[in-house]
Short mmCIF file of C-alpha atoms and ligand atoms in Angstrom, two decimals:
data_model
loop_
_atom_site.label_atom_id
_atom_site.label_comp_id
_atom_site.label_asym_id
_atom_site.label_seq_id
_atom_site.Cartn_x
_atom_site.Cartn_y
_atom_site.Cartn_z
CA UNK K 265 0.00 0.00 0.00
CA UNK K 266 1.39 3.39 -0.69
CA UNK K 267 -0.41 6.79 0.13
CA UNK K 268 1.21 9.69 0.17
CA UNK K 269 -0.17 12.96 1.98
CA UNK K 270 1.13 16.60 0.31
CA UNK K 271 0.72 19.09 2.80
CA UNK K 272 1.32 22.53 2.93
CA UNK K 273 4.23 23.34 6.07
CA UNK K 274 2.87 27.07 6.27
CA UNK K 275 -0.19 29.66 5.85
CA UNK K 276 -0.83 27.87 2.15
CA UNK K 277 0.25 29.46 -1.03
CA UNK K 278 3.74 26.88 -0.63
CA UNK K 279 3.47 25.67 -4.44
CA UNK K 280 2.44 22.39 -4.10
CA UNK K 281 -0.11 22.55 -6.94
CA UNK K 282 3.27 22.16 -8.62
CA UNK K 283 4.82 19.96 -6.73
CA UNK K 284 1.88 17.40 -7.28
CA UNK K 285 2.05 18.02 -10.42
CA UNK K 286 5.80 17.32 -10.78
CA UNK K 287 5.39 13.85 -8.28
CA UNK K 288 2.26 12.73 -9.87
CA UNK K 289 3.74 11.00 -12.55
CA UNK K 290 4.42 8.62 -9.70
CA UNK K 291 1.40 7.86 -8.75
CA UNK K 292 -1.95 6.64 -10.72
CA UNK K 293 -4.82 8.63 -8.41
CA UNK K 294 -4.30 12.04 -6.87
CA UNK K 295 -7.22 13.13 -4.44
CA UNK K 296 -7.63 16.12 -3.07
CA UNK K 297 -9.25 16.10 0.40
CA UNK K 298 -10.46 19.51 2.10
CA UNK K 299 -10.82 22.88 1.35
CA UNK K 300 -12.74 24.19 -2.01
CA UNK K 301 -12.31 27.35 -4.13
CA UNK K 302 -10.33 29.23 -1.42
CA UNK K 303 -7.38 27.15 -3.04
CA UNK K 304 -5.54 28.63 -6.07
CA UNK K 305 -2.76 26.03 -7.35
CA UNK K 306 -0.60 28.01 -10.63
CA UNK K 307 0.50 24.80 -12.90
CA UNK K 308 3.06 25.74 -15.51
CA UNK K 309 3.23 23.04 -18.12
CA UNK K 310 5.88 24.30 -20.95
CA UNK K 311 4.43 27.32 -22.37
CA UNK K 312 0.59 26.85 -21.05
CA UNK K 313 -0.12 28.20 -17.21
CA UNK K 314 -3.18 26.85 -16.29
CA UNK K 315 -5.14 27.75 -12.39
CA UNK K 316 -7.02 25.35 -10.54
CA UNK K 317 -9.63 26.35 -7.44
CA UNK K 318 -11.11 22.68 -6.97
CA UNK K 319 -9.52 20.36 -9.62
CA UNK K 320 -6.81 18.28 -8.05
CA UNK K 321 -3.48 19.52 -10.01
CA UNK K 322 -3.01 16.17 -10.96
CA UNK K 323 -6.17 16.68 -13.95
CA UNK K 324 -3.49 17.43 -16.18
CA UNK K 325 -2.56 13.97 -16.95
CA UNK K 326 -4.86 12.21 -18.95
CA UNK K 327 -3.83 8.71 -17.99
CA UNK K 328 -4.59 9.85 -14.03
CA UNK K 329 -8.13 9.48 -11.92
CA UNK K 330 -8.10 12.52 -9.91
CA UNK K 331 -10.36 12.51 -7.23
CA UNK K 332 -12.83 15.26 -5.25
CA UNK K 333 -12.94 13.27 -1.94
CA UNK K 334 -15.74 13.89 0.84
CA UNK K 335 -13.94 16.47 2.83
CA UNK K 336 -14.11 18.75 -0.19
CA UNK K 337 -16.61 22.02 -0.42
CA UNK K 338 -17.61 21.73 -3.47
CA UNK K 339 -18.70 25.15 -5.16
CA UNK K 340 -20.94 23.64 -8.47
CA UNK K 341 -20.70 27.04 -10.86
CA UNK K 342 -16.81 26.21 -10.21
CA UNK K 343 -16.15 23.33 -10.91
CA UNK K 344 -18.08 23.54 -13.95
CA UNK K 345 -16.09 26.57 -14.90
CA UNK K 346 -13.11 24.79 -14.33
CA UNK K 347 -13.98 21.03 -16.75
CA UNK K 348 -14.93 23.56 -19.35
CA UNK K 349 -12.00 25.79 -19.64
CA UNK K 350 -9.58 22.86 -19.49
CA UNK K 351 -11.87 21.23 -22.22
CA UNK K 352 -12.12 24.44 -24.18
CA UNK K 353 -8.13 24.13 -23.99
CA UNK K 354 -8.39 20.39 -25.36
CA UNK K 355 -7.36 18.87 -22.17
CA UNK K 356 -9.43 15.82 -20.91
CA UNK K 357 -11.89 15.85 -17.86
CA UNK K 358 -12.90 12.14 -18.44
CA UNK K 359 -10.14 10.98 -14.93
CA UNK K 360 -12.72 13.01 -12.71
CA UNK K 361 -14.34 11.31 -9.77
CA UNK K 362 -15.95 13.33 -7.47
CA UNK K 363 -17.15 11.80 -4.03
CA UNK K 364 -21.02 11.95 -3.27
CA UNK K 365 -20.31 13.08 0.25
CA UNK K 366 -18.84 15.98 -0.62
CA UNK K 367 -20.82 19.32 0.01
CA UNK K 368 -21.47 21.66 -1.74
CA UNK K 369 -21.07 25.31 -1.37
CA UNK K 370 -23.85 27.24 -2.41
CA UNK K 371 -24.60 31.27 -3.20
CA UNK K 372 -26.02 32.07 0.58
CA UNK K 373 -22.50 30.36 1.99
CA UNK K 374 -20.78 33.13 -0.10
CA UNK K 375 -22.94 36.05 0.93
CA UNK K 376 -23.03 34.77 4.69
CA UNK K 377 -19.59 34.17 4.69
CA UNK K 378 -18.68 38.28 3.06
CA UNK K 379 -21.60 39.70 5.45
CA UNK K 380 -19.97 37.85 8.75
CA UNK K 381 -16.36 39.65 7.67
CA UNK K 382 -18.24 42.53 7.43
CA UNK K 383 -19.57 41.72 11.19
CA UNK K 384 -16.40 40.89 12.70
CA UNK K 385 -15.03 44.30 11.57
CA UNK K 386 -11.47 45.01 13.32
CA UNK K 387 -11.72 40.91 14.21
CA UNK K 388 -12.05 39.78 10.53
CA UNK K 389 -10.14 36.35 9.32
CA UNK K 390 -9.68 37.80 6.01
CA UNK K 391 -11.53 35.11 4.32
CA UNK K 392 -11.55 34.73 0.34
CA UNK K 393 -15.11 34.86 0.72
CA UNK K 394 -15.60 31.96 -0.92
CA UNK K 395 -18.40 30.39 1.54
CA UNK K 396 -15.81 27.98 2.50
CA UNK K 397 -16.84 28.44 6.49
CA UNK K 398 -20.77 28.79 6.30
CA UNK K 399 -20.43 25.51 4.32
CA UNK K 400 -18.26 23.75 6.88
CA UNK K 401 -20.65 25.01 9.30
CA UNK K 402 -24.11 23.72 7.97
CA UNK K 403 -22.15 20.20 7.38
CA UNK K 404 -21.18 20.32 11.20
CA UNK K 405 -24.44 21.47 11.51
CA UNK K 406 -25.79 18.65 9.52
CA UNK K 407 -27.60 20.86 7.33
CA UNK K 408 -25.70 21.08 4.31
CA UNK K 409 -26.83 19.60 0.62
CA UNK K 410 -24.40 17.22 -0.54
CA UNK K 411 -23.03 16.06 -4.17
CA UNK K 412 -25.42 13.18 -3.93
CA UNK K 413 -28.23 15.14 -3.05
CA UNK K 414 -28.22 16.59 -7.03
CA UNK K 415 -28.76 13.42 -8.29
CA UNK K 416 -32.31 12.93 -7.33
CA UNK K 417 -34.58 16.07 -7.78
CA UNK K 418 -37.30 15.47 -5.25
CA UNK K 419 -34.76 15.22 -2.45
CA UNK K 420 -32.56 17.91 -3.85
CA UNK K 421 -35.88 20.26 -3.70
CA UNK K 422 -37.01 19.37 -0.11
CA UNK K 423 -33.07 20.15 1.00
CA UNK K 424 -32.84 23.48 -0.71
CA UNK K 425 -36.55 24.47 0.15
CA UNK K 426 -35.38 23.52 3.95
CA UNK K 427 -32.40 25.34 4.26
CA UNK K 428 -33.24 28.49 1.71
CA UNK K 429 -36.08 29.09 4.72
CA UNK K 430 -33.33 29.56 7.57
CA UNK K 431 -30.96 31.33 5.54
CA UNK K 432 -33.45 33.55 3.65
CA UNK K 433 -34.44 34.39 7.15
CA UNK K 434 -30.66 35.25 8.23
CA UNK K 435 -30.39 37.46 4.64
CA UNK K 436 -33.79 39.47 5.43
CA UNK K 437 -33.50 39.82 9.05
CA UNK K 438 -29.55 39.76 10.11
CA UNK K 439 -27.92 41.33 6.97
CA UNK K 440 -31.00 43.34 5.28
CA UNK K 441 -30.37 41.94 2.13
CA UNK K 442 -32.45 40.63 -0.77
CA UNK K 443 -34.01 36.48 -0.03
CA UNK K 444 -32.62 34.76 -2.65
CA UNK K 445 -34.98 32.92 -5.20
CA UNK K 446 -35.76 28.65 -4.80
CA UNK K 447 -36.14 28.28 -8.16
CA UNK K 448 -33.78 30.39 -10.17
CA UNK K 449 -31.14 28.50 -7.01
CA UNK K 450 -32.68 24.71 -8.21
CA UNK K 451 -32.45 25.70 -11.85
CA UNK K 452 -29.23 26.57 -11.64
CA UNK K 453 -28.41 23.17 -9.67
CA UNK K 454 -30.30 20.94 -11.83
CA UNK K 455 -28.18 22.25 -14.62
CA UNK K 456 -25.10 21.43 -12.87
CA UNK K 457 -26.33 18.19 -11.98
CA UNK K 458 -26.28 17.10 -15.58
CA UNK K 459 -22.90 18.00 -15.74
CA UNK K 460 -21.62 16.36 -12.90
CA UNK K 461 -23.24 13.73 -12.48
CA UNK K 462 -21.37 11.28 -15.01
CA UNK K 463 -18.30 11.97 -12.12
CA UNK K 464 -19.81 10.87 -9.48
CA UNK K 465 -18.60 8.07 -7.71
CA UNK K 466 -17.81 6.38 -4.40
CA UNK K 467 -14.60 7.40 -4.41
CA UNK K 468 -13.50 6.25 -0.30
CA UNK K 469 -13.49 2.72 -2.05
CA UNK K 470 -12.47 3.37 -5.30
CA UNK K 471 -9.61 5.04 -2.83
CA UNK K 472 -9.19 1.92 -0.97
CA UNK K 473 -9.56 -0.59 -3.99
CA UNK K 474 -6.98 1.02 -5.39
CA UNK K 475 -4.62 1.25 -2.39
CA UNK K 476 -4.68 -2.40 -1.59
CA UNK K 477 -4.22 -3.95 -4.77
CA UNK K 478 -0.58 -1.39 -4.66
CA UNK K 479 -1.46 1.41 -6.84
CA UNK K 480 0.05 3.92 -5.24
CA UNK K 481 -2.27 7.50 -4.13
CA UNK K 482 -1.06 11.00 -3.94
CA UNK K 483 -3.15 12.98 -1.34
CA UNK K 484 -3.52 16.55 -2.02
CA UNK K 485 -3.94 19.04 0.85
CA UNK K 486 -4.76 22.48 0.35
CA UNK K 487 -4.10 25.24 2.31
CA UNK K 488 -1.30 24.67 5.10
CA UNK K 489 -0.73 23.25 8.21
CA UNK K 490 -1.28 26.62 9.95
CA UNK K 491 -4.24 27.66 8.67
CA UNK K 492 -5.59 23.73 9.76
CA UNK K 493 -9.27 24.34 12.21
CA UNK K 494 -7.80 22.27 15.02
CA UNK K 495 -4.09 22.95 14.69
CA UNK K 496 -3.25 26.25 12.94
CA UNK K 497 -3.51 29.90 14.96
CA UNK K 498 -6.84 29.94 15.00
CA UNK K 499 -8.82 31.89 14.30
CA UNK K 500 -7.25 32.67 11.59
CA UNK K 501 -7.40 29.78 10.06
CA UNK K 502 -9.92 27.70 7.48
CA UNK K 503 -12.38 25.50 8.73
CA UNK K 504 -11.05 21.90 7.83
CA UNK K 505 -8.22 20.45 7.94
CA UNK K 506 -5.33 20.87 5.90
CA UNK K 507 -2.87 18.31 7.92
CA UNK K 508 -2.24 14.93 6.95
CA UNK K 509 -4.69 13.88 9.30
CA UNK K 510 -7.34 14.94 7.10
CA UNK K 511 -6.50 13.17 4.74
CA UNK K 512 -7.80 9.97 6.07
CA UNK K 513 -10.98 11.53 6.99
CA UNK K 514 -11.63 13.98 4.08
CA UNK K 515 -10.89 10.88 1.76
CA UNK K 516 -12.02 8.08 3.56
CA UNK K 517 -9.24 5.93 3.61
CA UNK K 518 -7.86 4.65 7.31
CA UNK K 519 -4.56 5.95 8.34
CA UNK K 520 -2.62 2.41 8.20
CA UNK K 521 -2.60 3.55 4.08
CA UNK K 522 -1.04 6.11 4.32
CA UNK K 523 2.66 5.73 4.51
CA UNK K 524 4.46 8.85 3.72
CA UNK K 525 3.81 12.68 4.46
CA UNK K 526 5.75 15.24 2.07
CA UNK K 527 5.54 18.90 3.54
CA UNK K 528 5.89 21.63 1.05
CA UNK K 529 7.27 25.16 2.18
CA UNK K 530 8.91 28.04 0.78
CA UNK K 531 12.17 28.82 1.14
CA UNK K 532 10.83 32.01 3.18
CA UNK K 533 7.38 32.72 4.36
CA UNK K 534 4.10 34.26 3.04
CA UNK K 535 0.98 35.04 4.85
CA UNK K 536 -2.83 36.14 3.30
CA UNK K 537 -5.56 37.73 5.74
CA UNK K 538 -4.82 38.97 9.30
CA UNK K 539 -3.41 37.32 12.52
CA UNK K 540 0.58 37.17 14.21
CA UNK K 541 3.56 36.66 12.00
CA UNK K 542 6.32 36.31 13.84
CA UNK K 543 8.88 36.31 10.99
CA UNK K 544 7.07 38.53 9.01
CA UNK K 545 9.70 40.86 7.48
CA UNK K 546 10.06 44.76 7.78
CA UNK K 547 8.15 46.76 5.05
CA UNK K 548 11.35 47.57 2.92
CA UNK K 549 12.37 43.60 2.75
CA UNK K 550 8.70 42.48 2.43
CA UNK K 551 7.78 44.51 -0.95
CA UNK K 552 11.25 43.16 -2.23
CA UNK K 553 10.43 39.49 -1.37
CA UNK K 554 6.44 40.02 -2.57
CA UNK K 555 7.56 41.58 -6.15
CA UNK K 556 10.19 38.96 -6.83
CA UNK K 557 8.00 36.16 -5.69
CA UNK K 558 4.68 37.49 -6.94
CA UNK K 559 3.08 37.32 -4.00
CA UNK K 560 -0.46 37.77 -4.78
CA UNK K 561 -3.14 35.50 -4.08
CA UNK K 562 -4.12 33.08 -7.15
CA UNK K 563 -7.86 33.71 -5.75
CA UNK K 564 -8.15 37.14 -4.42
CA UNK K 565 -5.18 39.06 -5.88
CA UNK K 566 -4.83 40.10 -2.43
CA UNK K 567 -1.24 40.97 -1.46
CA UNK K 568 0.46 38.56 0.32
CA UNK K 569 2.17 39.59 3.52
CA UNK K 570 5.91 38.05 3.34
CA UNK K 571 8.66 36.95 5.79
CA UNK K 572 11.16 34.86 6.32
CA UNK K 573 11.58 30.99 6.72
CA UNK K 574 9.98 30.25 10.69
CA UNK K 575 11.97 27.04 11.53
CA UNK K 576 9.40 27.14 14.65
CA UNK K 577 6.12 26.74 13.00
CA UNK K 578 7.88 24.43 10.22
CA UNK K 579 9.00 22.30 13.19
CA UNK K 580 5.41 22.43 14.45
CA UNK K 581 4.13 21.81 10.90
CA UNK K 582 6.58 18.41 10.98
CA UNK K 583 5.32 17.31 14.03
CA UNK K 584 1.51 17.53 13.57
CA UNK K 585 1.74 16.06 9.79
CA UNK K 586 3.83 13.58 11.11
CA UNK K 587 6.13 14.69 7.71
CA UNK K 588 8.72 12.28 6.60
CA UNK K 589 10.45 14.49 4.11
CA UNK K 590 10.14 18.45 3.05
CA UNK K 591 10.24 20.01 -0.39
CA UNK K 592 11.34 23.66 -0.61
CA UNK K 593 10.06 26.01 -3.31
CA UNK K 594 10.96 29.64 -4.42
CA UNK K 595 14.51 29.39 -3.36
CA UNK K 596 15.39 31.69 -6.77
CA UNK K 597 13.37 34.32 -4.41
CA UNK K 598 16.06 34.94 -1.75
CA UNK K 599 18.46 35.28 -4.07
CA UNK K 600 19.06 39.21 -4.26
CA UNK K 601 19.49 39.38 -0.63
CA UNK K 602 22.75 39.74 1.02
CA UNK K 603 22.25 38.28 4.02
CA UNK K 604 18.90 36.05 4.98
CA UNK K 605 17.09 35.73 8.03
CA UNK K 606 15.53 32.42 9.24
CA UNK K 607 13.66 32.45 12.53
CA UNK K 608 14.72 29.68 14.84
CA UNK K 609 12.63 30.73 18.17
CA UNK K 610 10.12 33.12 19.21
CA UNK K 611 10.54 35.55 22.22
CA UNK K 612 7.14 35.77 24.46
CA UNK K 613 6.37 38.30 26.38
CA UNK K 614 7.52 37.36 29.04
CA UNK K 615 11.06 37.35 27.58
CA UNK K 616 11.19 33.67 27.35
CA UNK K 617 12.92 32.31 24.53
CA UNK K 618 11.62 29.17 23.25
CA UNK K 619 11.87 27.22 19.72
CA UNK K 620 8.73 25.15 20.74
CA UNK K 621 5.36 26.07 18.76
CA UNK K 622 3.52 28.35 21.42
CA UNK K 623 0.12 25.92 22.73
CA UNK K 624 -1.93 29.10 23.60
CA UNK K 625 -3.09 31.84 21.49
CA UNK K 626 -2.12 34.78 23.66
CA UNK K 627 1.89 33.46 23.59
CA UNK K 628 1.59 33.45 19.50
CA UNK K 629 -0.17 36.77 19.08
CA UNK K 630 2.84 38.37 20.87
CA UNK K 631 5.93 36.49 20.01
CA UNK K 632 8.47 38.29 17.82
CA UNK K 633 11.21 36.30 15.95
CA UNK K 634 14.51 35.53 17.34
CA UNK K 635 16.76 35.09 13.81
CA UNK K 636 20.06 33.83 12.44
CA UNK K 637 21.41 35.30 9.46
CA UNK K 638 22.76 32.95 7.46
CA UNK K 639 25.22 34.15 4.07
CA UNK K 640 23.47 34.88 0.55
CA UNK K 641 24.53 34.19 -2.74
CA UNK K 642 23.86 36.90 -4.35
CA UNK K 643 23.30 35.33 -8.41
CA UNK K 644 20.67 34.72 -10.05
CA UNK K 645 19.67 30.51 -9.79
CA UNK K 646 16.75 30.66 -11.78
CA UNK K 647 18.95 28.71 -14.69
CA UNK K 648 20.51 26.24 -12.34
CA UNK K 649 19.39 22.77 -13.74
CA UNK K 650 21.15 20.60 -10.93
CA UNK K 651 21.54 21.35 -7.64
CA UNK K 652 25.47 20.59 -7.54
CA UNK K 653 25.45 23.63 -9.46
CA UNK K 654 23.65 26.02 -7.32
CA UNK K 655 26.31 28.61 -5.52
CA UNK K 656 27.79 26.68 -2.74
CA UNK K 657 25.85 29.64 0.08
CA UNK K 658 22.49 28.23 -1.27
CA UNK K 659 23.50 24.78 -1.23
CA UNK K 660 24.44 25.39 2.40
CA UNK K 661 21.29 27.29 2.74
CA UNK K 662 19.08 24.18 1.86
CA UNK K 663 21.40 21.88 3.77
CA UNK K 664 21.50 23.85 6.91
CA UNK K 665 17.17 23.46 7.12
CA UNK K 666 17.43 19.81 6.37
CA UNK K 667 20.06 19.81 9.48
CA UNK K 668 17.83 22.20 11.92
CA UNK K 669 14.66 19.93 10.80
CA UNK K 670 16.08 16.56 10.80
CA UNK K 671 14.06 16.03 7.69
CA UNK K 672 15.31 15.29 4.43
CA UNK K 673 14.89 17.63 1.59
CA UNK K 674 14.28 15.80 -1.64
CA UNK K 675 13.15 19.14 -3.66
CA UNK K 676 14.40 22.13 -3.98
CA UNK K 677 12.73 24.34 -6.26
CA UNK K 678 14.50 27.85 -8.46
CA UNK K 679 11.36 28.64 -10.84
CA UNK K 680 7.86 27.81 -11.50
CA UNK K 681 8.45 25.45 -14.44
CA UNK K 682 8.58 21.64 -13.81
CA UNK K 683 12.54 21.68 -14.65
CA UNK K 684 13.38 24.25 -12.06
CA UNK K 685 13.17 21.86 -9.65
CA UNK K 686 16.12 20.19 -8.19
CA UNK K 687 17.14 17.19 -6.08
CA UNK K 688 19.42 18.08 -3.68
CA UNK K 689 22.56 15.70 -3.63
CA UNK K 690 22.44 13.58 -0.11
CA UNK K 691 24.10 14.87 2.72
CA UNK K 692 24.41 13.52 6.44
CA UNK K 693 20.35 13.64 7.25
CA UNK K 694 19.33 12.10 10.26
P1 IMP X 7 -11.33 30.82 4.15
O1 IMP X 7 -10.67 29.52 3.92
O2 IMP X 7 -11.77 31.50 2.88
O3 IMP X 7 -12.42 30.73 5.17
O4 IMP X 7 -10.24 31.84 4.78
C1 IMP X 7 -9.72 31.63 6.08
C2 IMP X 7 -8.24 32.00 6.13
O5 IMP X 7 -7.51 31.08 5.34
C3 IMP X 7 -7.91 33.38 5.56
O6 IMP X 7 -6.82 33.92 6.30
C4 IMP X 7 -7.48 33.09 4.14
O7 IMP X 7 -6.62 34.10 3.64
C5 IMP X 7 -6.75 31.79 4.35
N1 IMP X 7 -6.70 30.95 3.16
C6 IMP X 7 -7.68 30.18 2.67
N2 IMP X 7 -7.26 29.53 1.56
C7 IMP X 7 -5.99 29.89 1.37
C8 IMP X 7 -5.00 29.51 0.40
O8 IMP X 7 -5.21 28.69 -0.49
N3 IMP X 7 -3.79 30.10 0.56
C9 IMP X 7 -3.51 30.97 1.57
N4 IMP X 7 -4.38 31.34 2.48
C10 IMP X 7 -5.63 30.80 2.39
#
């Protein structure tokens, strides 16, 4: 049996739509497991650049079954955006499977979730108001319509008839706003029913099936470790669960299958919405690092806020996902700088110094960074094509995290195209 988890180490955005893309020629499913179209993976296949919100990077290939598994909010006008453009751009859609437990995420998710930003005022999350948490919620709240729910139109009536009467009430009452309209909502649905239906499948066994007779999976998370419900700094944070945990649950496969856990992080640090940053970098450093990484959000075009590599929360990150190796991206981004800072512990306020991931809220909201500088390079490495080549400072660079982490780093990437990444020559790993 051989699962794999991809996880994202950080706050998301760690380029591991193109890392799956790069690995999944190993591997003959990729299935994505949480999260929906607050995602944005950039795939850069020769001269094409293509952006996912739901479809598992791995759609690409045509030999591949890519799967939508249960954990997944599901937005329908999406998705069907999404098989039509790649079709329109003569790519094939016919590897989809999309699980029947999945929910969906429909128009009043996207207006609650805007109108409860609006709410929180000076407390917002800084959502991509994308309905992700209203749908999370009426699943917890066991009153959310699922995939399978589309596929008969009696029961798909009674569901959106039931909850259109609670939230209609929230719209009108709460927010002021406008009720919003049964049937133009079912029309819409029924139409995207059509559509999806041919994909729908039980995917926890197709999963399964495929696991045990040694066809190996590739999990895909989305988001990051520290924007996970349970583990990241919430509240900040999304409302499932990025870590490789969630895999087993937003898929439906049991943990035994899974039997290795690749974290993905930069090579520095980016953030999107509010909450602490303990590395984050000063303003000067920050714009430099956010307009030669391109740090804008693949789903908002909200400016990223950027830092620098926070060997506490990647420790954290390698405990919780239980990570057996690490892939680092963007390292082509550091390399103007003369000198780069990696944060190694956080000072509290109490003046304690600790490298440990702080347990309570309070402790992370007011830690500041405690950094090393370690030596730049100062060339360009974008053109490097092996990683014997890179300028011995970055080679030192990458080393000196796999030493600090006790994790071995088996990517290293210098560019966004599939040949920009590089394997990193072994060195004493633990
Ligand atoms: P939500 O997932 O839209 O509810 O947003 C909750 C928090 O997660 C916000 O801080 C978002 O900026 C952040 N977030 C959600 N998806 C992503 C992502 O794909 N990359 C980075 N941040 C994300």
């Amino acid at each position: 049996m051989s699962g794999t988890v991809i996880v994202g180490a950080q706050w998301g955005d760690e380029g591991k739509g193109k890392v799956v893309d790069l690995l999944a020629e190993r591997f003959e499913i990729v299935a994505r497991y949480q999260g929906g179209s607050n995602a944005g993976h950039t795939v850069v296949v020769g001269e094409e650049t293509f952006k996912f919100r739901l479809l598992p990077s791995g759609i690409l290939d045509p030999d591949k079954l890519c799967v939508l598994g249960n954990g997944v909010v599901l937005d329908p006008a999406t998705l069907c955006g999404e098989l039509e453009e790649l079709e329109r751009r003569g790519r094939s859609t016919a590897g989809l499977r999309i699980s029947g437990n999945a929910h969906l995420v429909m128009p009043w998710h996207q207006i609650l979730d805007a109108q409860s930003e609006v709410q929180l005022g000076p407390l917002q999350i800084g959502t991509t108001k994308r309905g992700i948490g209203p749908a999370y919620a009426d699943k917890a709240a066991r009153i959310g319509i699922r995939v399978q729910d589309v596929l008969d139109r009696n029961i798909l009536r009674e569901k959106v008839d039931a909850a259109l009467e609670l939230k209609n009430q929230q719209l009108e009452r709460i927010y002021g706003l406008e009720p919003l309209d049964g049937a133009t909502l079912l029309a819409d649905l029924e139409r995207f029913a059509r559509r999806l239906e041919p994909y729908i499948a039980d995917t926890a066994k197709l999963l399964d099936d495929a696991l045990r007779a040694g066809r190996p999976v590739l999990f895909e998370g989305a988001q990051g470790t520290l924007l996970d419900l349970d583990h990241g700094t919430y509240p900040f944070v999304t409302s499932s669960n990025p870590v490789a945990g969630g895999a087993c649950t937003g898929s439906g496969v049991g943990p035994t299958m899974i039997t290795s856990v690749i974290g993905v992080a930069k090579a520095y640090l980016t953030r999107v919405g509010s909450g602490p940053f303990p590395s984050e970098a000063d303003p000067e450093r920050g714009d430099r690092l956010r307009e030669i990484g391109a740090e804008f959000g693949t789903v908002t075009g909200r400016e990223r806020r950027c830092g620098w590599l926070d060997l506490v929360g990647l420790k954290f990150a390698a405990r919780v996902n239980g990570m057996t190796e690490l892939i680092l991206t963007k390292l082509d981004v550091l390399s103007s700088f003369e000198t780069i800072p990696v944060c190694t512990a956080y000072r509290l306020r109490d003046g304690l110094v600790t490298s440990d991931f702080p347990p309570h809220q309070s402790d992370f909201h007011h830690a500041t960074g405690v950094f090393e500088e370690l030596p730049g390079w100062g060339a360009d490495i974008s053109g490097v094509t092996s990683f014997a080549d890179l300028p011995s400072a970055a080679r030192d660079y990458v080393r000196w995290v796999e030493e600090r982490m006790e994790l071995p780093v088996s990517l290293v990437g210098v560019g966004p195209r599939r040949d920009q990444m590089l394997v990193p020559d072994r060195v004493g790993v633990a």
